[in-house]
CSV table of C-alpha atoms in Angstrom, one decimal:
chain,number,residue,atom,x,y,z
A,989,UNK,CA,0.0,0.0,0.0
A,990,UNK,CA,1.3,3.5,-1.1
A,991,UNK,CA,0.3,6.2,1.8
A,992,UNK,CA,-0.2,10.1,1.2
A,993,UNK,CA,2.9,12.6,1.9
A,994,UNK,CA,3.3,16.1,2.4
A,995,UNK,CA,6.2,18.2,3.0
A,996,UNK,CA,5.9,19.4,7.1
A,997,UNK,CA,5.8,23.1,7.3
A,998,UNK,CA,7.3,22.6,11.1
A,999,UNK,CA,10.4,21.5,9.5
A,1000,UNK,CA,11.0,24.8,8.1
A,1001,UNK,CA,10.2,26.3,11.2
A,1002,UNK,CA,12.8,24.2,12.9
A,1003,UNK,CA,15.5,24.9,10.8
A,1004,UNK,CA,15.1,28.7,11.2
A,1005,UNK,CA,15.3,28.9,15.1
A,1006,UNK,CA,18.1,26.5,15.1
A,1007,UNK,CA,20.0,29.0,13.1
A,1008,UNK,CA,18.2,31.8,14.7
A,1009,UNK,CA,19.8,30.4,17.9
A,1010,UNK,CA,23.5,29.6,16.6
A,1011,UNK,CA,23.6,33.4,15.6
A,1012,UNK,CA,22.0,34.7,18.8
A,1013,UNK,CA,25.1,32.7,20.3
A,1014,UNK,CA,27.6,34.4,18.4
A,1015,UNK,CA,26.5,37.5,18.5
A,1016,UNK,CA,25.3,37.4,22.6
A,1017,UNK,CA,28.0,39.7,24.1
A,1018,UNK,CA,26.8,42.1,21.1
A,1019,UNK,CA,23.5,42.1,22.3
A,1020,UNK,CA,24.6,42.1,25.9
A,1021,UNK,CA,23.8,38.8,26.5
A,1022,UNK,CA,26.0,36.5,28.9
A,1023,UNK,CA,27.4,33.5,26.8
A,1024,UNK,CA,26.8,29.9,28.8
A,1025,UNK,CA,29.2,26.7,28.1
A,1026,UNK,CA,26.8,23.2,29.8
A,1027,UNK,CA,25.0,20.7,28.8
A,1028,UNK,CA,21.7,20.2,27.2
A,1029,UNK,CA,20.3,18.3,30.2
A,1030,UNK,CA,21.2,21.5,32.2
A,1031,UNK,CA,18.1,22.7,34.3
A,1032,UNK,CA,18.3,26.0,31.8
A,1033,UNK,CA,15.2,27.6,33.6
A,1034,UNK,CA,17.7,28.1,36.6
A,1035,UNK,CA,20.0,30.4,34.7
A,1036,UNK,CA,16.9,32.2,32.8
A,1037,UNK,CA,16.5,34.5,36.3
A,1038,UNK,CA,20.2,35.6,35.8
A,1039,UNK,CA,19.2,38.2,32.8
A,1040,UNK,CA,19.4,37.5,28.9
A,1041,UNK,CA,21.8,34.6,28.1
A,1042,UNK,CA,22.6,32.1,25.0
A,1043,UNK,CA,23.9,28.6,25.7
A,1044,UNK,CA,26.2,26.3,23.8
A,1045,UNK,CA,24.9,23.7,24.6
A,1046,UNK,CA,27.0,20.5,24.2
A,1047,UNK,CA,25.2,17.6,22.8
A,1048,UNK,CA,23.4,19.4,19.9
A,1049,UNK,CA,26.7,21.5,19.0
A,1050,UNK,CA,28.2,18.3,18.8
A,1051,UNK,CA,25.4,17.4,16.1
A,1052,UNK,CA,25.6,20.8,14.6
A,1053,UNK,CA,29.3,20.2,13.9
A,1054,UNK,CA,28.9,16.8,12.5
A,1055,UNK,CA,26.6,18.7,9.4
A,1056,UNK,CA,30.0,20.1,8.4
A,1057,UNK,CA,32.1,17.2,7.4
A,1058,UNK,CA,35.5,18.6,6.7
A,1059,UNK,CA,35.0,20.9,10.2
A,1060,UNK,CA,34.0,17.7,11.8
A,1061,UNK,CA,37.2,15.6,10.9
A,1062,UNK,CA,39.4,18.9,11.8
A,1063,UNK,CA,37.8,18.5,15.6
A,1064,UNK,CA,37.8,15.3,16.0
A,1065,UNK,CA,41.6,15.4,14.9
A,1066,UNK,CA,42.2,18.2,17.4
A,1067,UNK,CA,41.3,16.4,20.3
A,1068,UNK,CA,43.2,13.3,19.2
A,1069,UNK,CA,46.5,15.4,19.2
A,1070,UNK,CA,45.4,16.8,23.1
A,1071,UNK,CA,46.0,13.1,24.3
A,1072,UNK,CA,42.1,12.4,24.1
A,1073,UNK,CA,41.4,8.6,23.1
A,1074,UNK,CA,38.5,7.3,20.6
A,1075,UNK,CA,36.3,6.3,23.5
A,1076,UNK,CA,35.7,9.7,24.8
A,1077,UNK,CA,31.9,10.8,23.7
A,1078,UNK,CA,31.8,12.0,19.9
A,1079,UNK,CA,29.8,14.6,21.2
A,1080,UNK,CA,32.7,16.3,23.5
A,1081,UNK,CA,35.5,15.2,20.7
A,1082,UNK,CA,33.6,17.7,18.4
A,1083,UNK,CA,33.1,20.0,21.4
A,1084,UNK,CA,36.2,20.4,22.6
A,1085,UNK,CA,37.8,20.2,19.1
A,1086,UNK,CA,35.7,23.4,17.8
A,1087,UNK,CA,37.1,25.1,20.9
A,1088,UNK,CA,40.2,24.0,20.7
A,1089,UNK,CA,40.5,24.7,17.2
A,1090,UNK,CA,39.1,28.7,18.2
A,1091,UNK,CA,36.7,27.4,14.9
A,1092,UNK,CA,33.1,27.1,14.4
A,1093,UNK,CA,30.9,26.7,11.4
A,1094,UNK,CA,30.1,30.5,11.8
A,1095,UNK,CA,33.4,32.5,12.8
A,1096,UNK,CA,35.3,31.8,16.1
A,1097,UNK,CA,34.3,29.7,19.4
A,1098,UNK,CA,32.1,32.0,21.4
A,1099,UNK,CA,34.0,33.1,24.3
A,1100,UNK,CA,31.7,32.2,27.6
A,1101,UNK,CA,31.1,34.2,30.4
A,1102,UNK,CA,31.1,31.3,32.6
A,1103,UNK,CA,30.3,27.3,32.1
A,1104,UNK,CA,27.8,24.7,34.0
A,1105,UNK,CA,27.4,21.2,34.5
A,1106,UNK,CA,24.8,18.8,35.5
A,1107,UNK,CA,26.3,16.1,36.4
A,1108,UNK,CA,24.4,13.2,36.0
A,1109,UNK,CA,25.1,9.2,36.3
A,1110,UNK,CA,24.6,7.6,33.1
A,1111,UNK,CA,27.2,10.2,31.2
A,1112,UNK,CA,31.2,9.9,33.3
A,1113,UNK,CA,31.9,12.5,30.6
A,1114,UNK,CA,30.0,15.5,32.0
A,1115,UNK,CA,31.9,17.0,34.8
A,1116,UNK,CA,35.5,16.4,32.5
A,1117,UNK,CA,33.5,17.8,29.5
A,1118,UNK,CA,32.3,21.1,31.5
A,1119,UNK,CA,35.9,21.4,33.4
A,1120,UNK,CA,37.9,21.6,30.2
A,1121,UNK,CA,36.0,23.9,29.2
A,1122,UNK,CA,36.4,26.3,31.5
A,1123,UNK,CA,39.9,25.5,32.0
A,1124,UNK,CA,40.4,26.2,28.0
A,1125,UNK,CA,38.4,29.3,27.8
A,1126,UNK,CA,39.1,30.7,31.4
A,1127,UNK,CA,36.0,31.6,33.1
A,1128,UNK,CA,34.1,30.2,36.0
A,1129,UNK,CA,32.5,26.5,36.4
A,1130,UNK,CA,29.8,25.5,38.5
A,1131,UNK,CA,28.9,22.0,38.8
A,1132,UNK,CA,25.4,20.6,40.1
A,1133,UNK,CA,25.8,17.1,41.4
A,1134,UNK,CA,23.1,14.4,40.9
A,1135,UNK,CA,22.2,12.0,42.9
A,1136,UNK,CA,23.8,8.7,41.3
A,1137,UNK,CA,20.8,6.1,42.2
A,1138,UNK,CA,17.7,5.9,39.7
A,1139,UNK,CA,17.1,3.1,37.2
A,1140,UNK,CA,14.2,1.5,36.7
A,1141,UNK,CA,15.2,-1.6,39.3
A,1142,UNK,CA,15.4,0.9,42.3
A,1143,UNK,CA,12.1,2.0,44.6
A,1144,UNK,CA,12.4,5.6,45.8
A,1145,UNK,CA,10.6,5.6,49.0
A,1146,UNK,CA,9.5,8.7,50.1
A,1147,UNK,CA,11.7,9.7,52.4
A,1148,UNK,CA,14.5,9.3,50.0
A,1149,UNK,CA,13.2,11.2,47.3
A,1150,UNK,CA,12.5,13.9,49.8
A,1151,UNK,CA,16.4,13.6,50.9
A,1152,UNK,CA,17.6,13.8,47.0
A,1153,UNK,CA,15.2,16.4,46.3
A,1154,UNK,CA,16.6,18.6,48.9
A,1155,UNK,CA,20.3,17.7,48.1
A,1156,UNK,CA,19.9,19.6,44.9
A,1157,UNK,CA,17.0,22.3,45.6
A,1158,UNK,CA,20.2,23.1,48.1
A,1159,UNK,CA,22.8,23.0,45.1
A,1160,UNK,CA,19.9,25.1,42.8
A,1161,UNK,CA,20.3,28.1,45.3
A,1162,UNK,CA,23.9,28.0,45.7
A,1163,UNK,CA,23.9,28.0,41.7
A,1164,UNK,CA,22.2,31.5,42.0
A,1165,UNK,CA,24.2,33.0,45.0
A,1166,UNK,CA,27.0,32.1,42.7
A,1167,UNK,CA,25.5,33.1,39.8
A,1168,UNK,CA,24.7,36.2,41.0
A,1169,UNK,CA,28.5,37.3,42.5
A,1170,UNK,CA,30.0,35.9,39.2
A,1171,UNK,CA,27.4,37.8,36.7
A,1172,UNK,CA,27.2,40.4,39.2
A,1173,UNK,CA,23.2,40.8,38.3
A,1174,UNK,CA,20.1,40.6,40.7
A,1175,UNK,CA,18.4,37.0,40.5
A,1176,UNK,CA,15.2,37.4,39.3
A,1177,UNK,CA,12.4,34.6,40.5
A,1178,UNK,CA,9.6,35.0,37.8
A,1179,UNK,CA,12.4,34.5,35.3
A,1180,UNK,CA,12.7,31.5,36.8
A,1181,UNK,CA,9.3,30.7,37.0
A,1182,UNK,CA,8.3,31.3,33.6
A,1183,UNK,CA,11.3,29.1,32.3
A,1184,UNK,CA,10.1,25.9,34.5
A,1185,UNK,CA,6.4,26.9,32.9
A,1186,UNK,CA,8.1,26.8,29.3
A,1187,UNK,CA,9.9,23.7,29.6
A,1188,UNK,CA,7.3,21.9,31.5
A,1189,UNK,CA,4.7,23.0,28.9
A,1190,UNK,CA,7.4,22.5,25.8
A,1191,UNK,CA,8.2,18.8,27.4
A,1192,UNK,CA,4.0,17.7,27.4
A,1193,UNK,CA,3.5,18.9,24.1
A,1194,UNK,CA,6.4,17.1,22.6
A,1195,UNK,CA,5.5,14.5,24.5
A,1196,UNK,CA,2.4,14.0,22.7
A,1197,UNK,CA,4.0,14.6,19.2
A,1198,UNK,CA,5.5,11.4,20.1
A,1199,UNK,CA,2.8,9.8,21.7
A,1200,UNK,CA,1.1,10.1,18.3
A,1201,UNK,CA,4.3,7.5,16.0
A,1202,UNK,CA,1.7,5.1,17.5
A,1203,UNK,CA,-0.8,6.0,14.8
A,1204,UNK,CA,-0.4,3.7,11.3
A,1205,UNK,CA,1.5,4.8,8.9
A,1206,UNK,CA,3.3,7.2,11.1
A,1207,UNK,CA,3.0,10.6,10.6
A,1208,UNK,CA,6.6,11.3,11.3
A,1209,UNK,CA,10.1,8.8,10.7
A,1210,UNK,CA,13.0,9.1,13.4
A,1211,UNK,CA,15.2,10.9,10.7
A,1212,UNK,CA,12.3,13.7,10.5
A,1213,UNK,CA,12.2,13.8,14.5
A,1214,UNK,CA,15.9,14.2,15.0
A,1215,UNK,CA,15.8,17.5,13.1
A,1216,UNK,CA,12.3,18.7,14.6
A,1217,UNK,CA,13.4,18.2,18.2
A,1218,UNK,CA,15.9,20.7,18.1
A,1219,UNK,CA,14.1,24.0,19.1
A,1220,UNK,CA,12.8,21.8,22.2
A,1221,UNK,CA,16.4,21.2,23.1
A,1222,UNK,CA,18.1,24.1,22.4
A,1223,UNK,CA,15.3,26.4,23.4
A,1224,UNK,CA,14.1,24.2,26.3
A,1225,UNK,CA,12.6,27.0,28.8
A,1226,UNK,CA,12.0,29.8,26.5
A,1227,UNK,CA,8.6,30.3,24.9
A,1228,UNK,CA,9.9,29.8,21.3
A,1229,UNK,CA,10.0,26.2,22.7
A,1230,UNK,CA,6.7,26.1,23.9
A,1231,UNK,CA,5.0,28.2,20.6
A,1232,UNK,CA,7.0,26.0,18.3
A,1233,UNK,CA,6.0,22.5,20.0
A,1234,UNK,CA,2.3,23.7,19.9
A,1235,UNK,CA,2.4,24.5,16.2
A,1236,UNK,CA,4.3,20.7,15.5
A,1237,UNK,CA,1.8,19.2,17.4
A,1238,UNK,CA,-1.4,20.7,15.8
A,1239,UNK,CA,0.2,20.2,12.1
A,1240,UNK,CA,0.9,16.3,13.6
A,1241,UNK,CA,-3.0,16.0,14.5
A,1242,UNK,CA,-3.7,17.1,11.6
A,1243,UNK,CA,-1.7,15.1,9.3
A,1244,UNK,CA,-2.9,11.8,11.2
A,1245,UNK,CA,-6.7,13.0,11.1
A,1246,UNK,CA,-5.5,12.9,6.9
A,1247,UNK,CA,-3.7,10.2,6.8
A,1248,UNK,CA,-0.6,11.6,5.9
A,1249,UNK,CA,2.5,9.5,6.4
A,1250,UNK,CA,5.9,10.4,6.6
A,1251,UNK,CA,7.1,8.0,3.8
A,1252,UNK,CA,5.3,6.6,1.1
A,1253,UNK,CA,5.6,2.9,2.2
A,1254,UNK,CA,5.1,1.3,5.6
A,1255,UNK,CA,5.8,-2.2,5.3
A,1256,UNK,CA,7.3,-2.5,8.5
A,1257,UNK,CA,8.0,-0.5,11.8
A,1258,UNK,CA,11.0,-0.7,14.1
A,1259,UNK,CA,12.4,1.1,17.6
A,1260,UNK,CA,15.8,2.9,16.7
A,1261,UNK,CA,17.7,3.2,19.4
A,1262,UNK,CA,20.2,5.2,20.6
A,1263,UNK,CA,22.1,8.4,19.4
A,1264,UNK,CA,21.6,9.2,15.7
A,1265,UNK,CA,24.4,9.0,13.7
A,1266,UNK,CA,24.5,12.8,12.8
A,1267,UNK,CA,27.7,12.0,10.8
A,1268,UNK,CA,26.1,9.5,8.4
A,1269,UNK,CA,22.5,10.3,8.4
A,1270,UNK,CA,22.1,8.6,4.9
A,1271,UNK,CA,22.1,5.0,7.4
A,1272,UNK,CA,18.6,5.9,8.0
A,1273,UNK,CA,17.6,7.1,4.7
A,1274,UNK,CA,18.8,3.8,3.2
A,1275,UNK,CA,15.8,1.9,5.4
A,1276,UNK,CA,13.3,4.0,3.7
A,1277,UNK,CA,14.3,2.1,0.2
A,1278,UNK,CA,12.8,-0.8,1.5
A,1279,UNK,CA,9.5,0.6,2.9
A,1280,UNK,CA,10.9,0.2,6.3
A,1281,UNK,CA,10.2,3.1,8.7
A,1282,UNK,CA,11.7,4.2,11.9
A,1283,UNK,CA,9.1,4.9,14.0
A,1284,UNK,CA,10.0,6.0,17.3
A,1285,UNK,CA,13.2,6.7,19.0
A,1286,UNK,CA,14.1,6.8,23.1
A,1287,UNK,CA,16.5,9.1,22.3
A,1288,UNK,CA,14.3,11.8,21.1
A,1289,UNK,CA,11.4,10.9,22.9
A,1290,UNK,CA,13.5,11.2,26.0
A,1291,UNK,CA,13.0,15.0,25.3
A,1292,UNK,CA,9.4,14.9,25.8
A,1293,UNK,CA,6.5,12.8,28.0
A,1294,UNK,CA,8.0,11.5,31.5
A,1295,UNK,CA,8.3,8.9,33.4
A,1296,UNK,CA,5.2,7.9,34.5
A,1297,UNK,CA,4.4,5.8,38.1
A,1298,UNK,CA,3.8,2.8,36.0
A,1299,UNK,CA,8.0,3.4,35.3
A,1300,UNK,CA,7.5,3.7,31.3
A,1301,UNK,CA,7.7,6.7,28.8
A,1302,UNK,CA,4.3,8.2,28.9
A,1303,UNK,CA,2.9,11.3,28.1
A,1304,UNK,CA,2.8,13.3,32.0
A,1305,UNK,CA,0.5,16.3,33.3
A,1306,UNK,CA,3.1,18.9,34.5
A,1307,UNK,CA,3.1,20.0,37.7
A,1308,UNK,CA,1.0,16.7,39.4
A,1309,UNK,CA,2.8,16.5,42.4
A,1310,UNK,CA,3.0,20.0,43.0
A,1311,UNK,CA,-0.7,20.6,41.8
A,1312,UNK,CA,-0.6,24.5,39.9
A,1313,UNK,CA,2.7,26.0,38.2
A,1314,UNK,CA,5.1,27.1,40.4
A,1315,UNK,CA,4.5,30.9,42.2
A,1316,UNK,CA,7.5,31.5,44.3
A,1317,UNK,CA,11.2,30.6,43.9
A,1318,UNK,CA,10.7,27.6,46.2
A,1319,UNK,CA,8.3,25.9,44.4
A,1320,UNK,CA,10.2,26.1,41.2
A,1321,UNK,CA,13.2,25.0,42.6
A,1322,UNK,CA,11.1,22.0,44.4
A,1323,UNK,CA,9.5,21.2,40.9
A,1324,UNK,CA,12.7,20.8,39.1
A,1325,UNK,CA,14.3,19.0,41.4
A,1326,UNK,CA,10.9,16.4,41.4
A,1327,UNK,CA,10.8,16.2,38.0
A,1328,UNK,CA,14.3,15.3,37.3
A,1329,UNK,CA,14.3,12.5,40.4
A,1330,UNK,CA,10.9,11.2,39.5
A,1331,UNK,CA,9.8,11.8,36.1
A,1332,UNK,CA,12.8,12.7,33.9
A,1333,UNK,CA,13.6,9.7,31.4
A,1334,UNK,CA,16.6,10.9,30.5
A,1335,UNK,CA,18.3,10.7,34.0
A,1336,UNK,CA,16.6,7.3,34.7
A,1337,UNK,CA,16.8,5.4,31.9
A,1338,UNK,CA,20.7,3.8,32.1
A,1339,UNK,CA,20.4,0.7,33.4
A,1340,UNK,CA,20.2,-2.0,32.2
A,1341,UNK,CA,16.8,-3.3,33.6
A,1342,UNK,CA,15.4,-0.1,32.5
A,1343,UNK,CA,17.0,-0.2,28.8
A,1344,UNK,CA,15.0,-3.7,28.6
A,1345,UNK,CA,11.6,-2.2,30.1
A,1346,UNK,CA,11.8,0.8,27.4
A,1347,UNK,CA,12.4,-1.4,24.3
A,1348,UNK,CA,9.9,-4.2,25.3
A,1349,UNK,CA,7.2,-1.0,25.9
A,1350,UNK,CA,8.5,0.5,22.6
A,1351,UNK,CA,7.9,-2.1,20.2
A,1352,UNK,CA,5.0,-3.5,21.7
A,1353,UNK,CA,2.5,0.2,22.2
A,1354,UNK,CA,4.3,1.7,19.2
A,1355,UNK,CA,3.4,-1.5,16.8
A,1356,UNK,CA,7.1,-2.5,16.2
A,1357,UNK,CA,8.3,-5.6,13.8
A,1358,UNK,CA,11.5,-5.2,15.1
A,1359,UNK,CA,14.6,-2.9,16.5
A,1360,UNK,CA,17.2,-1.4,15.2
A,1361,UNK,CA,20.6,-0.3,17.4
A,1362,UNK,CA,23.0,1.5,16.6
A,1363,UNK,CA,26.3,0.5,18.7
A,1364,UNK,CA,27.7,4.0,19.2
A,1365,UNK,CA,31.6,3.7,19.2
A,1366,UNK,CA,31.5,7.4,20.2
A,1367,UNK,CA,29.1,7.0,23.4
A,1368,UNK,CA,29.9,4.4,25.9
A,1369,UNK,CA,27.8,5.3,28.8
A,1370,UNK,CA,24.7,5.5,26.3
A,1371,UNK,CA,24.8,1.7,24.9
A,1372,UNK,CA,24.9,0.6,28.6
A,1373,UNK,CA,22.4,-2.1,28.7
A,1374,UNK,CA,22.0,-2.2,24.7
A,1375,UNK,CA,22.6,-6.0,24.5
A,1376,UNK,CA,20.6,-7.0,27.0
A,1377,UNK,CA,17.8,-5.2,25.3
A,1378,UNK,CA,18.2,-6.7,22.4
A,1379,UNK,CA,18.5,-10.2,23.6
A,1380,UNK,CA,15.1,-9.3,25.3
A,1381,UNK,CA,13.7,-8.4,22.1
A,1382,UNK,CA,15.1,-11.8,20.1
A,1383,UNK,CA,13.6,-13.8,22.8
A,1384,UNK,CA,10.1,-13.0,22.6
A,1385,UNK,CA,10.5,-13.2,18.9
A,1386,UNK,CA,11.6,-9.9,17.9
A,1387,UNK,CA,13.9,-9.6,15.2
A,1388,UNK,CA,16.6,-7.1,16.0
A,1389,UNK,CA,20.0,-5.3,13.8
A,1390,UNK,CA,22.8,-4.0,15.2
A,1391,UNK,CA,25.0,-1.4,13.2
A,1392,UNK,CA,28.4,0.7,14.5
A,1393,UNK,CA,28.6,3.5,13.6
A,1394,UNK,CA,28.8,7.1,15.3
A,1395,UNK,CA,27.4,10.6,16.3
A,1396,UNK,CA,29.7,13.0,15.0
A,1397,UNK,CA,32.9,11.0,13.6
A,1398,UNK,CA,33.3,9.2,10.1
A,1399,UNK,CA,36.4,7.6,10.7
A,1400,UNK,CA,34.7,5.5,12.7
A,1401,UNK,CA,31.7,4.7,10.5
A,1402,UNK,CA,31.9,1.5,7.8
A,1403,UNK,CA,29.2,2.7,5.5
A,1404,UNK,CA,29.5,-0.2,3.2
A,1405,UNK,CA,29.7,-2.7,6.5
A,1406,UNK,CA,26.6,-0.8,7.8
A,1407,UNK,CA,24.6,-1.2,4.6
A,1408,UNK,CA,25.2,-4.7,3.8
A,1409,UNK,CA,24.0,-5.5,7.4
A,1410,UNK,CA,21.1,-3.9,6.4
A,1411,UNK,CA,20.3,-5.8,3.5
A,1412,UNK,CA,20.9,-8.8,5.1
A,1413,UNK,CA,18.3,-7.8,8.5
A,1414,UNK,CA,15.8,-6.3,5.5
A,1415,UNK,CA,16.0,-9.5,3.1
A,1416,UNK,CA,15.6,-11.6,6.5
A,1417,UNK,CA,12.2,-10.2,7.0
A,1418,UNK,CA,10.9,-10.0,2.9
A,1419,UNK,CA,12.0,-6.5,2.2
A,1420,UNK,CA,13.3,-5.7,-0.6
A,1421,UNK,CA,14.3,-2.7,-1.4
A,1422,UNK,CA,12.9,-0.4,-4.3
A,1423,UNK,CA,15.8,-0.9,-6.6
A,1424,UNK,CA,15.2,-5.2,-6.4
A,1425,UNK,CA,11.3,-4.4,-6.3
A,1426,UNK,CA,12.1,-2.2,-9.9
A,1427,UNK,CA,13.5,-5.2,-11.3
């Protein structure tokens, strides 16, 4: 069966506030904007009551750098010659390369006015990543430690989910007495509050834009959702966010109340999981030629919905446990602390019990035929618990692929390996692809 396409209008709009937001970012101190070094998962509302600011944010300037081939090699080459080995994230290679380097696709690396981290369990990289930084570019580091105990196979009792939740509510306001001595500025608390209401809002909605790859065909492939989720990452607890994730999600109601697919054949469905390979995006093009389609992806779901008390991805109500938005400082630093202990999937998803829980719930609520992973040689703390998954899977009867590959760096990336293994996982389940079905 051949479905109806359209082209997405949100996918323009995507690609105009990430640039939008890579030339705010070099042109910040211009404006009179403080320039910010940290990581995407970085609570961002927390340093919105600090005054106008632009972030580089790690993970997704990693991806950024990877679009530029030739810029990409020169970083990852840069941070060879430092003494840095293959196994460090692709992510920070091209990070710290561009910096190193003084060279970004747009001019020179911004110079920050001071760098964060959030240091959190699954990623050892994060508090080196954050400290280099600041070490290289000479400015300020402040670094928020979580709590190193969620996975899916741990119960937080009350109390200790009250103990965590104070441990960083207390590291939240020493951030902003910090903040404020460093930046010199006056903290200011409905800044604050209106970035937790942005993200909170931004997270439910793109939650639901996921919730809705359940539909058949899908209205979306993972290769369309890696690009679309970047103003929810980049512009996580601004209102852009939040305007831009309403807009994708009323254009993705409407194009399943139509019909509209995001490929022109669905002959099967799979779970892609983990990191995309930025670097070689064409490895998920090349499943489309067989009427294959990526439907839904942890990784970018992981930006959206929340954990729910079931302990799966689900689309969550904001502000439950709390019961209204936050209206004071307190209760925005008690919210953000709750949802990142309780609810966030991205800080309790690496374990391996819980890797196994999320791809059994993927494939099975999101109609799935199989899984495909890609074995990231660039992220070792993200493909913890990756084989286990996938023996899950091929024991209830799941067929499964596994490809290397990785985020940001060719030389590590064997195209012709990669596409031969997926002719052979493709011809193993009747697909052919369009140039056979041609013939």
């Amino acid at each position: 069966m051949t479905y109806k396409t359209r082209p997405l209008e949100a996918f323009t709009k995507s690609k105009d506030l990430r640039a939008k937001h890579y030339q705010d970012v070099m042109t910040a101190r211009e404006q009179g904007k403080l320039v910010v070094l940290g990581t995407a998962n970085m609570p961002w509302e927390l340093v919105e009551g600090l005054g106008p600011y632009e972030a580089l944010e790690g993970e997704p300037y990693g991806a950024t750098v990877a679009q530029y081939p030739e810029l990409a090699l020169e970083c990852a080459e840069a941070t060879d010659a430092r003494g840095y080995g293959r196994d460090v994230c692709a992510y920070v290679r091209s990070y710290w390369g561009s910096m190193f380097l003084n060279k970004t696709p747009w001019g020179k690396f911004p110079r920050p006015h001071f760098v964060v981290s959030y240091y959190f369990s699954h990623c050892g990289a994060q508090e080196k990543w954050w400290r280099v930084a600041a070490e290289t570019t000479n400015v300020p580091m402040f670094c928020i430690d979580f709590p190193r105990f969620k996975s899916l196979d741990v119960t937080l009792d009350p109390q200790r989910l009250e103990r965590f939740r104070q441990y960083l509510i207390t590291q939240f306001n020493e951030f902003i007495e910090w903040g404020e001595k460093v930046t010199g500025k006056k903290y200011d608390d409905n800044k604050l509050i209106e970035g937790v209401i942005n993200k909170r809002r931004s997270q439910y909605l793109w939650g639901q834009v996921c919730d809705l790859q359940r539909t058949v065909p899908a209205p979306l492939n993972v290769r369309l959702i890696f690009n679309l989720m970047m103003p929810r990452v980049l512009l996580s607890a601004r209102k852009e966010s939040a305007d831009y994730c309403t807009a994708l999600l009323d254009e993705v109601k409407a194009r399943v109340a139509d019909g509209i697919a995001s490929q022109p054949e669905e002959k099967a469905r799979f779970l892609h999981d983990f990191v995309p390979p930025y670097i070689g995006m064409d490895i998920l093009r090349y499943f489309e030629d067989y009427g294959a389609a990526l439907v839904v992806s942890q990784y970018a779901f992981n930006w959206g919905g929340g954990l729910t008390d079931e302990g799966v991805w689900g689309v969550v109500e904001p502000f439950g446990e709390l019961g209204h938005p936050p209206r004071n400082r307190q209760e925005a630093l008690w919210d953000i602390a709750n949802w990142d202990l309780k609810r966030d999937t991205w800080l309790s998803m690496f374990s391996t019990p819980s890797r196994v829980s999320a791809a059994q719930h993927f494939v099975k609520n999101w109609k799935c035929n199989g899984a495909v992973y890609h074995f990231n040689r660039g992220e070792k703390g993200g493909i913890i618990g990756v084989l286990d998954a996938q023996l899950s899977l091929k024991r209830a009867g799941i067929p499964t692929m596994m490809y290397e590959a990785s985020a940001t760096d060719r030389r590590d990336i064997d195209m012709v390996k990669v596409k031969d293994a997926i002719d052979a996982f493709m011809e193993s389940m009747g697909l052919k692809n369009a140039m056979a079905r041609a013939k």
